[in-house]
Each structure stands twice: as structure tokens, then as C-alpha cells.
PDB file of C-alpha atoms and ligand atoms in Angstrom:
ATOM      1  CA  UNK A 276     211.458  -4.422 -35.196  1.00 77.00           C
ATOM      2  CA  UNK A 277     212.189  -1.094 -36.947  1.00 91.00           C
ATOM      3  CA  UNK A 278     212.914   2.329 -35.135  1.00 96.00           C
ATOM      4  CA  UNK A 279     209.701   3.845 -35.711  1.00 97.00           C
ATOM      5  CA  UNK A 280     210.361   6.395 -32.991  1.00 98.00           C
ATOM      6  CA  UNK A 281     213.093   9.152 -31.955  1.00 98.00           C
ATOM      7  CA  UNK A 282     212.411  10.205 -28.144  1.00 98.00           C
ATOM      8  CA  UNK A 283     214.481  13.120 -27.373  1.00 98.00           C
ATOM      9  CA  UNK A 284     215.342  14.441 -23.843  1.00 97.00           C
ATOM     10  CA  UNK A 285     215.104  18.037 -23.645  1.00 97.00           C
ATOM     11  CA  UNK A 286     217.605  20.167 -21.018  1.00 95.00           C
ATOM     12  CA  UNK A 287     220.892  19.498 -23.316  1.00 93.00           C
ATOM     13  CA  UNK A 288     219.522  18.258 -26.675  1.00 96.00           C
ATOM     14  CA  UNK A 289     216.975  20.470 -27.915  1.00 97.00           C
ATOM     15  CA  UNK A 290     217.941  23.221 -25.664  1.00 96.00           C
ATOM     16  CA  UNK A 291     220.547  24.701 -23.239  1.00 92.00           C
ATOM     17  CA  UNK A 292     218.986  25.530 -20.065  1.00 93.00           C
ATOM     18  CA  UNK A 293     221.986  23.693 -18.212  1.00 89.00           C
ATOM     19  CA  UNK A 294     223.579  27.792 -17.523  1.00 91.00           C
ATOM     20  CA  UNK A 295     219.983  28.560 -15.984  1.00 96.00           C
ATOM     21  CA  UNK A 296     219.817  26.167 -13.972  1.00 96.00           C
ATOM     22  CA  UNK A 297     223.357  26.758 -12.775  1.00 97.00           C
ATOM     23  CA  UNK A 298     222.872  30.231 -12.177  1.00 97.00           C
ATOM     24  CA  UNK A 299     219.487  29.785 -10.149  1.00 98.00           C
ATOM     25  CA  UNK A 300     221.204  26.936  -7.995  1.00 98.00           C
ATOM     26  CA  UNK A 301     223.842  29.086  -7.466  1.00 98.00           C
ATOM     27  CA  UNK A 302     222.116  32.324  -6.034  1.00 98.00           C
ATOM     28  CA  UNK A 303     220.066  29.278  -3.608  1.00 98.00           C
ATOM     29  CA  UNK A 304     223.189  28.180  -2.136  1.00 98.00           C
ATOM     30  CA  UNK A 305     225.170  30.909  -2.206  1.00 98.00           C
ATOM     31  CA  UNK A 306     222.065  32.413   0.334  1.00 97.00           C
ATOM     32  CA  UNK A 307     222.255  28.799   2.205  1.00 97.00           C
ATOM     33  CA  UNK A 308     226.053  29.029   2.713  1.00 97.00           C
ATOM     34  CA  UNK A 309     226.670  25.664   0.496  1.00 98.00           C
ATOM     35  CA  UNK A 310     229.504  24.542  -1.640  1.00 97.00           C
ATOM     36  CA  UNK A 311     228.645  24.522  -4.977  1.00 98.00           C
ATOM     37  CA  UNK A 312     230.475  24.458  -8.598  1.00 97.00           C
ATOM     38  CA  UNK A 313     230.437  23.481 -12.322  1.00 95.00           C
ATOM     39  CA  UNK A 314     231.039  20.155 -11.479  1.00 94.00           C
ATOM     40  CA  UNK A 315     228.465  19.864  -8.825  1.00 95.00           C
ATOM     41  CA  UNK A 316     226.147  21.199 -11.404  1.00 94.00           C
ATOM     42  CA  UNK A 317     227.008  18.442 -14.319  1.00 91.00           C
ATOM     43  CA  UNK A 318     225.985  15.730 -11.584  1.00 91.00           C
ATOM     44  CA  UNK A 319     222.203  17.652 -11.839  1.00 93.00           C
ATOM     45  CA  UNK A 320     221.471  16.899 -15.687  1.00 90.00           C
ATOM     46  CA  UNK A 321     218.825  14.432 -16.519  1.00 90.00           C
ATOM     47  CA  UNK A 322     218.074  14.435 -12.586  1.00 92.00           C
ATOM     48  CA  UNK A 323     214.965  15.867 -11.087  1.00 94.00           C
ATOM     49  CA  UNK A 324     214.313  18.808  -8.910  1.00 96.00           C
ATOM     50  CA  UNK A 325     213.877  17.892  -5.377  1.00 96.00           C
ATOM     51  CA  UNK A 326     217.039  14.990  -6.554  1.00 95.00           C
ATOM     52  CA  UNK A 327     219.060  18.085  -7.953  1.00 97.00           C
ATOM     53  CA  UNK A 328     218.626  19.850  -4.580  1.00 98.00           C
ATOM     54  CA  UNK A 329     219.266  16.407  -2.169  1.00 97.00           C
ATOM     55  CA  UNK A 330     222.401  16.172  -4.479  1.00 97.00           C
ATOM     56  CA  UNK A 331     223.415  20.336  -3.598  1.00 98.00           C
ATOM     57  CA  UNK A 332     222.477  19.673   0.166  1.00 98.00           C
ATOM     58  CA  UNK A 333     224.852  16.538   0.917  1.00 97.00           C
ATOM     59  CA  UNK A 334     227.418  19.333   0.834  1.00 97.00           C
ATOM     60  CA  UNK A 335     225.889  21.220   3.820  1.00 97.00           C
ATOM     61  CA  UNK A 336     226.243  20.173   8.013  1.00 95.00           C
ATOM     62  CA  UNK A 337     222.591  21.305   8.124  1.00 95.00           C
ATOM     63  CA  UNK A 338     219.635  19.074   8.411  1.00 96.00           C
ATOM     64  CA  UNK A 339     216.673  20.261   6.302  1.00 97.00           C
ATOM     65  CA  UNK A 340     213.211  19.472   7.118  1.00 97.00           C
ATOM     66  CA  UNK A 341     210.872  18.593   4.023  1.00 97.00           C
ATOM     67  CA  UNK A 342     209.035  21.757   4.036  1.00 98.00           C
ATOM     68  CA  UNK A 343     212.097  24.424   4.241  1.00 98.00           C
ATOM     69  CA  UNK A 344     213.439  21.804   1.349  1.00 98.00           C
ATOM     70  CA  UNK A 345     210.243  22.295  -1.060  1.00 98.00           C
ATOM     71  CA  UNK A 346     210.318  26.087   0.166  1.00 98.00           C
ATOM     72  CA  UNK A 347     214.324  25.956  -1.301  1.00 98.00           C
ATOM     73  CA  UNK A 348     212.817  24.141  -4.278  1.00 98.00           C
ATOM     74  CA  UNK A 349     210.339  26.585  -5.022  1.00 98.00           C
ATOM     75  CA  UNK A 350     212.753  29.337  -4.880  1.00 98.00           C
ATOM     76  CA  UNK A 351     215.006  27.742  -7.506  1.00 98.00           C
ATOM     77  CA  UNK A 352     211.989  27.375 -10.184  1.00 98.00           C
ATOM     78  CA  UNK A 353     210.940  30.985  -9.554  1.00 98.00           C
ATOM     79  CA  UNK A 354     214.482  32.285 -10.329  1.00 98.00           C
ATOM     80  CA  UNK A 355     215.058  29.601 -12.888  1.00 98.00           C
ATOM     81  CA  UNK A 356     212.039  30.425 -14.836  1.00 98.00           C
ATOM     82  CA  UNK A 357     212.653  34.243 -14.444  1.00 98.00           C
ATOM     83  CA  UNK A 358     215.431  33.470 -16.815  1.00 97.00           C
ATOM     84  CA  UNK A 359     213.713  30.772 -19.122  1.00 97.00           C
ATOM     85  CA  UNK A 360     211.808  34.281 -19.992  1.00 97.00           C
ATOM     86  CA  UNK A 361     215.220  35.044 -21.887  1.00 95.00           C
ATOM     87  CA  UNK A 362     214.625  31.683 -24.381  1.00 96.00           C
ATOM     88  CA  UNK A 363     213.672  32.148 -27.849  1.00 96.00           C
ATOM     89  CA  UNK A 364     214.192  30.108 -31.186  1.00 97.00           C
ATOM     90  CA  UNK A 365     217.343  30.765 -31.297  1.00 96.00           C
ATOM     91  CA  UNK A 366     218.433  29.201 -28.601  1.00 96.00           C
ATOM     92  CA  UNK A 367     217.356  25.798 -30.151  1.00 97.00           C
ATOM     93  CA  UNK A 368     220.649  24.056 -30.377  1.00 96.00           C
ATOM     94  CA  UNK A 369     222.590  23.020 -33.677  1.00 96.00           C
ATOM     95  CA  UNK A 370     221.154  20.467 -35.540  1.00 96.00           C
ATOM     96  CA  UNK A 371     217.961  19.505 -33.836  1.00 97.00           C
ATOM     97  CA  UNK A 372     215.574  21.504 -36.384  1.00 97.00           C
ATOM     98  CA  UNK A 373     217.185  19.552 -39.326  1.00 96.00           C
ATOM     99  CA  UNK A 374     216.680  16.213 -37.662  1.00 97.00           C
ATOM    100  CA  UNK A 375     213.110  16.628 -36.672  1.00 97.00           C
ATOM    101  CA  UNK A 376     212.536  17.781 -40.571  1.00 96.00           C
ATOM    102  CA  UNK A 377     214.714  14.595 -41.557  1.00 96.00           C
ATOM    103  CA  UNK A 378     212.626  12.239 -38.985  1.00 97.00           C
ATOM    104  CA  UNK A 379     209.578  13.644 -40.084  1.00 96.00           C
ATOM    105  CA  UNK A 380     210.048  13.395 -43.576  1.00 96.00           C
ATOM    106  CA  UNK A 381     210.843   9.267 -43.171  1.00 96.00           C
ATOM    107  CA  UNK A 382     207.317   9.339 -41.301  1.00 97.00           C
ATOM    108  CA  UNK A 383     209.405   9.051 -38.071  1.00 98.00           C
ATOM    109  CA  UNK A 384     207.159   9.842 -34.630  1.00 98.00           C
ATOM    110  CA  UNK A 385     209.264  12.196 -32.576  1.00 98.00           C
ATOM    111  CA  UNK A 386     208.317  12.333 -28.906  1.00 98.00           C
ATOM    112  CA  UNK A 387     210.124  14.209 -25.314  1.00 98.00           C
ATOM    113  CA  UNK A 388     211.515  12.628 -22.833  1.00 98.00           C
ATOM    114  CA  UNK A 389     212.537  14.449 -20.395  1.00 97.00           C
ATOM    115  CA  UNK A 390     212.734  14.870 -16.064  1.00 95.00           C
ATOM    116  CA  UNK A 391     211.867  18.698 -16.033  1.00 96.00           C
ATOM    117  CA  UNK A 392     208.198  19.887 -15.020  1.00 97.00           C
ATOM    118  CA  UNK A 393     209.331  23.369 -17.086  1.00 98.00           C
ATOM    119  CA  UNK A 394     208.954  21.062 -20.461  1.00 98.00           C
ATOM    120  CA  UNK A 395     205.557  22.899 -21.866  1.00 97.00           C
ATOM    121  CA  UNK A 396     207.082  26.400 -20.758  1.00 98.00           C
ATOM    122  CA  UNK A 397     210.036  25.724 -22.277  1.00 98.00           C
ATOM    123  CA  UNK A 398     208.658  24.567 -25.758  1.00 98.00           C
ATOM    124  CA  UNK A 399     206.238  26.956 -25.879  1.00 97.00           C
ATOM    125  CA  UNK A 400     209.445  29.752 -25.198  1.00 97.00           C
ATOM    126  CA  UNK A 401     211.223  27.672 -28.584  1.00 98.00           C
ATOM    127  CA  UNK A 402     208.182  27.856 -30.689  1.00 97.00           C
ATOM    128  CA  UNK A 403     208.110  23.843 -31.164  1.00 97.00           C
ATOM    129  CA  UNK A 404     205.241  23.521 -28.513  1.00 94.00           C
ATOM    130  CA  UNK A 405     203.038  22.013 -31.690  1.00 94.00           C
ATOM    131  CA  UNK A 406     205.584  20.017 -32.916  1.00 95.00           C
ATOM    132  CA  UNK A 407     205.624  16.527 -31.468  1.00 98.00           C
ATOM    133  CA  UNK A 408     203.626  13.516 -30.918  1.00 98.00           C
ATOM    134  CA  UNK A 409     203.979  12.979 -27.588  1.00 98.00           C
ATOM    135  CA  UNK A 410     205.276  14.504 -24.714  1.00 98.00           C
ATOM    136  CA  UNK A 411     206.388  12.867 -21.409  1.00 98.00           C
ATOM    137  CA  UNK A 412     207.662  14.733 -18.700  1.00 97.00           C
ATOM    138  CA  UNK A 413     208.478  15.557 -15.293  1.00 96.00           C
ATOM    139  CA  UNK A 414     204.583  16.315 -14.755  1.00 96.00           C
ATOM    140  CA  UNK A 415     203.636  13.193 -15.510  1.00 95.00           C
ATOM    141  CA  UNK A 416     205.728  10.472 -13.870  1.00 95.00           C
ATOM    142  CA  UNK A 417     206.368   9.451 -10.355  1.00 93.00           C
ATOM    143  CA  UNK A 418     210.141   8.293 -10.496  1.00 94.00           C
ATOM    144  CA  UNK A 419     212.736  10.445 -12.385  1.00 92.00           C
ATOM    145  CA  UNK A 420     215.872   9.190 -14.953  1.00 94.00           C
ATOM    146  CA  UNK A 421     217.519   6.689 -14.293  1.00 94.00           C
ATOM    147  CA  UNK A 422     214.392   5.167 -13.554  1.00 96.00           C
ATOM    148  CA  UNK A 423     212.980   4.349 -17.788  1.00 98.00           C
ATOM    149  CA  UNK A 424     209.032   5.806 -16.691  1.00 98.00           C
ATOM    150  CA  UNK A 425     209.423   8.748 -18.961  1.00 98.00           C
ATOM    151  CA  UNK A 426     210.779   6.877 -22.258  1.00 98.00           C
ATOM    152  CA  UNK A 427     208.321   3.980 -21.377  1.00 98.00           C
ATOM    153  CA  UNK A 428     205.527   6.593 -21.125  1.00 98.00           C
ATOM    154  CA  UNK A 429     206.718   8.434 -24.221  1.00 98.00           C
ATOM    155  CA  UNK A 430     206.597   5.179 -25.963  1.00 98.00           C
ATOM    156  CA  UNK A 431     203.200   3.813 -24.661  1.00 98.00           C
ATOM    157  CA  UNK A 432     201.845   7.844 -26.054  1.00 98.00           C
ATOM    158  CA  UNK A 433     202.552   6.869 -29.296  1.00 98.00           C
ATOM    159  CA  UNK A 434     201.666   3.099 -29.040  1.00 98.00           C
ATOM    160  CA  UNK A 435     204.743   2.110 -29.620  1.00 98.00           C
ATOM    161  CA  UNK A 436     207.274  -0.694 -28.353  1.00 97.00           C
ATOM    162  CA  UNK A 437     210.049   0.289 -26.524  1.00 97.00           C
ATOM    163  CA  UNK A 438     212.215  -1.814 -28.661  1.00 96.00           C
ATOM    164  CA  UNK A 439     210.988   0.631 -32.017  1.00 97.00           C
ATOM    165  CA  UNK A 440     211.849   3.649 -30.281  1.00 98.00           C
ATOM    166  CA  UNK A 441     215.885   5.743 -30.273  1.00 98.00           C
ATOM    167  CA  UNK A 442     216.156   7.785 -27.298  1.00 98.00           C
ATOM    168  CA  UNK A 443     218.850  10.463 -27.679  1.00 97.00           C
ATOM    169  CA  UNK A 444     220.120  11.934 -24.621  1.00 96.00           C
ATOM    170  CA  UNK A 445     223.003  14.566 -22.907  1.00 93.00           C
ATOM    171  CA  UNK A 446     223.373  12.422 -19.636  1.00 92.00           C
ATOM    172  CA  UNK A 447     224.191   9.208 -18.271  1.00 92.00           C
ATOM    173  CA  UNK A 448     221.328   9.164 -16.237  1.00 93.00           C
ATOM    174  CA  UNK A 449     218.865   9.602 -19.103  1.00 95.00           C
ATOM    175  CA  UNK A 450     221.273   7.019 -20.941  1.00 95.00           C
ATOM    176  CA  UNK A 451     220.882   4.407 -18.264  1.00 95.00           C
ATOM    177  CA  UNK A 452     217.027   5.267 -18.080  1.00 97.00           C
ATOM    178  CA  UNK A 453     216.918   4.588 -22.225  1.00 97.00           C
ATOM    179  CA  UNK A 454     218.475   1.118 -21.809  1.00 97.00           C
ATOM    180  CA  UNK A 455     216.373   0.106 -18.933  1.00 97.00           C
ATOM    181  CA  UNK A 456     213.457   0.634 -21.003  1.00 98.00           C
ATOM    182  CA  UNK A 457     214.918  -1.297 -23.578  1.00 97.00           C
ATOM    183  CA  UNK A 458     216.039   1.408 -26.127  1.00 97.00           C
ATOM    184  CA  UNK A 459     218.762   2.458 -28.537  1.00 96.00           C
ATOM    185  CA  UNK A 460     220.477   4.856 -26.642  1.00 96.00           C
ATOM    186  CA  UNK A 461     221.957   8.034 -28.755  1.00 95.00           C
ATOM    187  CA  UNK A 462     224.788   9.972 -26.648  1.00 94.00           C
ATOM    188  CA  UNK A 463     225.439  13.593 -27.258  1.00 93.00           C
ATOM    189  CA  UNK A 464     227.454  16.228 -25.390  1.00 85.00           C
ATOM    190  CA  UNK A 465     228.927  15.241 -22.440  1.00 77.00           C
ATOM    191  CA  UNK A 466     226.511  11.972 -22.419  1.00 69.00           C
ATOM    192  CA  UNK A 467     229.068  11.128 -25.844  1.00 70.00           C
ATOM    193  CA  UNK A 468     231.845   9.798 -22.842  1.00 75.00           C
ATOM    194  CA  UNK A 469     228.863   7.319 -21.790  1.00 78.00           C
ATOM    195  CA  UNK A 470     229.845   3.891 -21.767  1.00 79.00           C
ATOM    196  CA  UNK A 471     226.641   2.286 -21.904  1.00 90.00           C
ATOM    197  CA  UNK A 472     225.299   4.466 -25.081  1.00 93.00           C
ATOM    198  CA  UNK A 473     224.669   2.915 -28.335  1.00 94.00           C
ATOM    199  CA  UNK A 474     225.804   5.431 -30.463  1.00 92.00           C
ATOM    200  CA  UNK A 475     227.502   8.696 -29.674  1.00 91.00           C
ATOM    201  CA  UNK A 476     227.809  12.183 -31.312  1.00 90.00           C
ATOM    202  CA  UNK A 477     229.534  15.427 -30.025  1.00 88.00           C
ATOM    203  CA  UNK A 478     226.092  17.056 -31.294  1.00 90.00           C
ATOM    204  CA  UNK A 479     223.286  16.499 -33.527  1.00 95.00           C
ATOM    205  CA  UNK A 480     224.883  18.250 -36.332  1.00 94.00           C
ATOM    206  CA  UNK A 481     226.783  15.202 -36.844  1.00 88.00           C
ATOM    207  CA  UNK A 482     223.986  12.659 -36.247  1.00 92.00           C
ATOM    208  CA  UNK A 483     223.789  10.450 -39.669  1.00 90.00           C
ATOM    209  CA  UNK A 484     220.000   9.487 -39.618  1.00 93.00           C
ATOM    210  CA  UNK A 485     220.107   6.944 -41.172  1.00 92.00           C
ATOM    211  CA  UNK A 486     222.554   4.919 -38.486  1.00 90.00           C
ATOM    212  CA  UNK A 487     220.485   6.383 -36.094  1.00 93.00           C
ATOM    213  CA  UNK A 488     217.354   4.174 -37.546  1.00 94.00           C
ATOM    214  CA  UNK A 489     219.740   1.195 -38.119  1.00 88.00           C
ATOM    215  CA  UNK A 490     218.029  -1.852 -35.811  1.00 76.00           C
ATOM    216  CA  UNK A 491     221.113  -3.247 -34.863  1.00 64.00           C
ATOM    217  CA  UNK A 492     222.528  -1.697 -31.231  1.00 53.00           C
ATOM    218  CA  UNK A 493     226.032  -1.101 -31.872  1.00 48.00           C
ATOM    219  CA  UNK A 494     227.788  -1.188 -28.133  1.00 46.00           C
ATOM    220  CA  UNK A 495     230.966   0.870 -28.046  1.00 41.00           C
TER     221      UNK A 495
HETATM  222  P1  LIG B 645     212.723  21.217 -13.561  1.00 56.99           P
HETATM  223  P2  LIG B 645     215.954  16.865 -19.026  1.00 56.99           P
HETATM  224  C1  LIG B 645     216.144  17.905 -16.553  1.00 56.99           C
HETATM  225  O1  LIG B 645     215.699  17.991 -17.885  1.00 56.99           O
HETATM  226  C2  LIG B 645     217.419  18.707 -16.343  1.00 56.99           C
HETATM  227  O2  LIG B 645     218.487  18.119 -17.093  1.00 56.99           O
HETATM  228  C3  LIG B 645     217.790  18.690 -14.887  1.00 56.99           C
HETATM  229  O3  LIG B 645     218.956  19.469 -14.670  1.00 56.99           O
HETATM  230  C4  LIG B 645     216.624  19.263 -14.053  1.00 56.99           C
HETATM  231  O4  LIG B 645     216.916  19.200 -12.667  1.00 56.99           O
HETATM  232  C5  LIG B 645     215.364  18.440 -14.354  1.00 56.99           C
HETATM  233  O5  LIG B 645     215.091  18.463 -15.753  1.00 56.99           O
HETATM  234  C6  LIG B 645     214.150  18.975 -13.628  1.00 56.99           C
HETATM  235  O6  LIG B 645     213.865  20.253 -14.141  1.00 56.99           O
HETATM  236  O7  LIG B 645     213.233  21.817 -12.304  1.00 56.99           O
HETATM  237  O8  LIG B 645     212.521  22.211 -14.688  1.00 56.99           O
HETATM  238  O9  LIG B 645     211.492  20.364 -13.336  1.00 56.99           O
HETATM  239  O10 LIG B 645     217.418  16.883 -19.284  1.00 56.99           O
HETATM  240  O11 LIG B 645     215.438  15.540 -18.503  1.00 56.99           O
HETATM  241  O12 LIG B 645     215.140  17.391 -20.193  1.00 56.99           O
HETATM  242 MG1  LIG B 646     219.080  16.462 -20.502  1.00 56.99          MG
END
């Protein structure tokens, strides 16, 4: 079967929200007393809220009941999208607009595929709200990356099979979510150290389309 699909993840391929998310899980754990860095905050791409803040608790003593932990949660997206106010077009990161003209152009569907329940806010703060076929995200699925739900959602939106559809992603656990669903998997950023991707770019500026469309899964 041909790639008839691109499914791109959104946090860290279409856009950098990666600092605001830092900075809001910062100020929450900074006011909890908890550890937490850089590092700590890499581990939180691709992974979903209430996952991000399990992750940011295991480095508290403290045992948190469920409702001071959605209360904690809550507080996160209200300072995280305080600061998604800040995102415009030109935050839309190198490279993307050209694909989606390239994709588009070779009658290419282009989906999202991504863990965050921010995804229409977000698009809609980028101006490309109107510009894909289908969007799956963290509003719509029970179980979050690494689990495949979203891609195999994305794909079933456009009527596609999973095996016709490219997902390109920034981490492993969107990676690992694109194979189990029985995609090519397309690393960028830091998801370019993955070893489990099919293909991997430092960014989409240098993405050659037409590899990127090729059938055959190249394993590196
Ligand atoms: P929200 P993606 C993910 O988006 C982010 O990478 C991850 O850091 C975040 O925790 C998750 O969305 C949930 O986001 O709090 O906005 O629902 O990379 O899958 O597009
Ligand atoms: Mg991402």
C-alpha cells in the first residue's frame, strides 16, 4: 500500500509549546516543594497531563489524593494556557508550512496526532485550525502515547489503513505509539536519537518528501 497519509503530532513538530509547559510545571512544583528540571521536563513530551504530573510527583515523599492531583492539574492548564495566549503564526516551526503545501499538492491527507486536550486552542492560536483533515487528540481518546489510539483514530478519520499513513513525531513515546499502530515512523528533534524510528530528521526543513512517501520502512 501507498502512504496516502502524513499524521503529525503537534507539541514539538508543528509547534513549540515544550518552554510553556516547562514554565507552568515549574511555578506548580516550585509551590509543591518538588524537584524538578529540564530533564525531568523532556521525560513529559508526547505524554499526557495527569501522566506528566504522576511523572513530576514520583519525586515528592507526599502522597496525593486524586482530587488535590486534578486540582494540581487544573492549575497547570490555567497557567499553561495563560501563556499559549502569547502563540501566533510565527511560532509555527521551520519547515512544517512547506510540507503541508508539498503534501497537499501530491493530494496527500494530512491529519494530528497528538496527546494534548489544548490541540483546537492551539491551532486556532497558529491560524491552521482549517487546515487538516482530521484531527485526533487528547479530547478524544481514553489511553495516551505510547498507547497507538490517537494515530489509529487519526487514521480511521480519514478512512484510511494504518499501514498508508507516516506519522512524524518529536518523542519516543509518540514513536513507539506510531509503530504499534503499524506506521512509518518519522523522527524529528530529540525523537531523531530514537531507535525504533523509521526515518529521522533534525527538523522538517530537511524532510525530503518524497522518502518520506517511499513504502518501504527503512529501520536504522
Ligand atoms: P495538555 P503532543 C503533548 O502533546 C505534549 O507533548 C505533552 O508534553 C503534554 O503533556 C500533552 O500533550 C498533554 O497536553 O496538557 O495540553 O492536554 O506532543 O502529543 O502534541
Ligand atoms: Mg510532541
Amino acid at each position: 500500500m501507498k502512504i496516502s497519509a502524513v499524521i503529525f503530532d503537534l507539541d514539538g513538530v508543528i509547534v513549540s509549546t515544550d518552554e510553556y509547559h516547562y514554565q507552568a510545571w515549574k511555578q506548580i512544583s516550585d509551590q509543591e516543594n518538588i524537584y524538578f528540571d529540564r530533564e525531568i521536563n523532556e521525560k513529559l513530551r508526547g505524554v499526557s497531563r495527569m501522566e506528566s504530573l504522576d511523572i513530576i510527583l514520583s519525586h515528592s515523599d507526599k502522597a496525593y489524593s486524586e482530587k488535590e492531583k486534578l486540582l494540581l492539574a487544573q492549575r497547570k492548564n490555567e497557567i499553561y494556557c495563560e501563556l499559549l495566549n502569547k502563540l501566533s503564526p510565527n511560532d509555527i516551526l521551520p519547515g512544517v508550512i512547506n510540507l503541508l503545501i508539498g503534501l497537499k499538492g501530491r493530494d496527500i491527507k494530512i491529519a494530528i496526532g497528538s496527546s494534548s486536550r489544548n490541540t483546537p486552542f492551539i491551532l486556532d492560536q497558529i491560524g491552521l485550525a482549517a487546515n487538516f483533515d482530521a484531527i485526533a487528540d487528547g479530547n478524544s481518546i481514553k489511553k495516551s502515547k505510547p498507547d497507538p489510539e490517537v494515530f489509529l483514530l487519526a487514521a480511521k478519520m480519514l478512512g484510511l489503513e494504518p499501514e498508508e499513513c507516516a506519522v512524524i513525531e518529536d518523542a519516543q513515546a509518540g514513536i513507539d505509539a506510531a509503530k504499534a499502530a503499524g506506521m512509518k515512523a518519522v523522527g524529528i528533534g530529540s525523537a531523531a536519537n530514537c531507535l525504533n524510528a523509521d526515518m529521522k530528521f533534525q527538523d522538517l526543513t530537511n524532510l525530503d518528501i518524497n522518502q518520506l512517501l517511499e513504502v518501504n520502512q527503512i529501520r536504522s
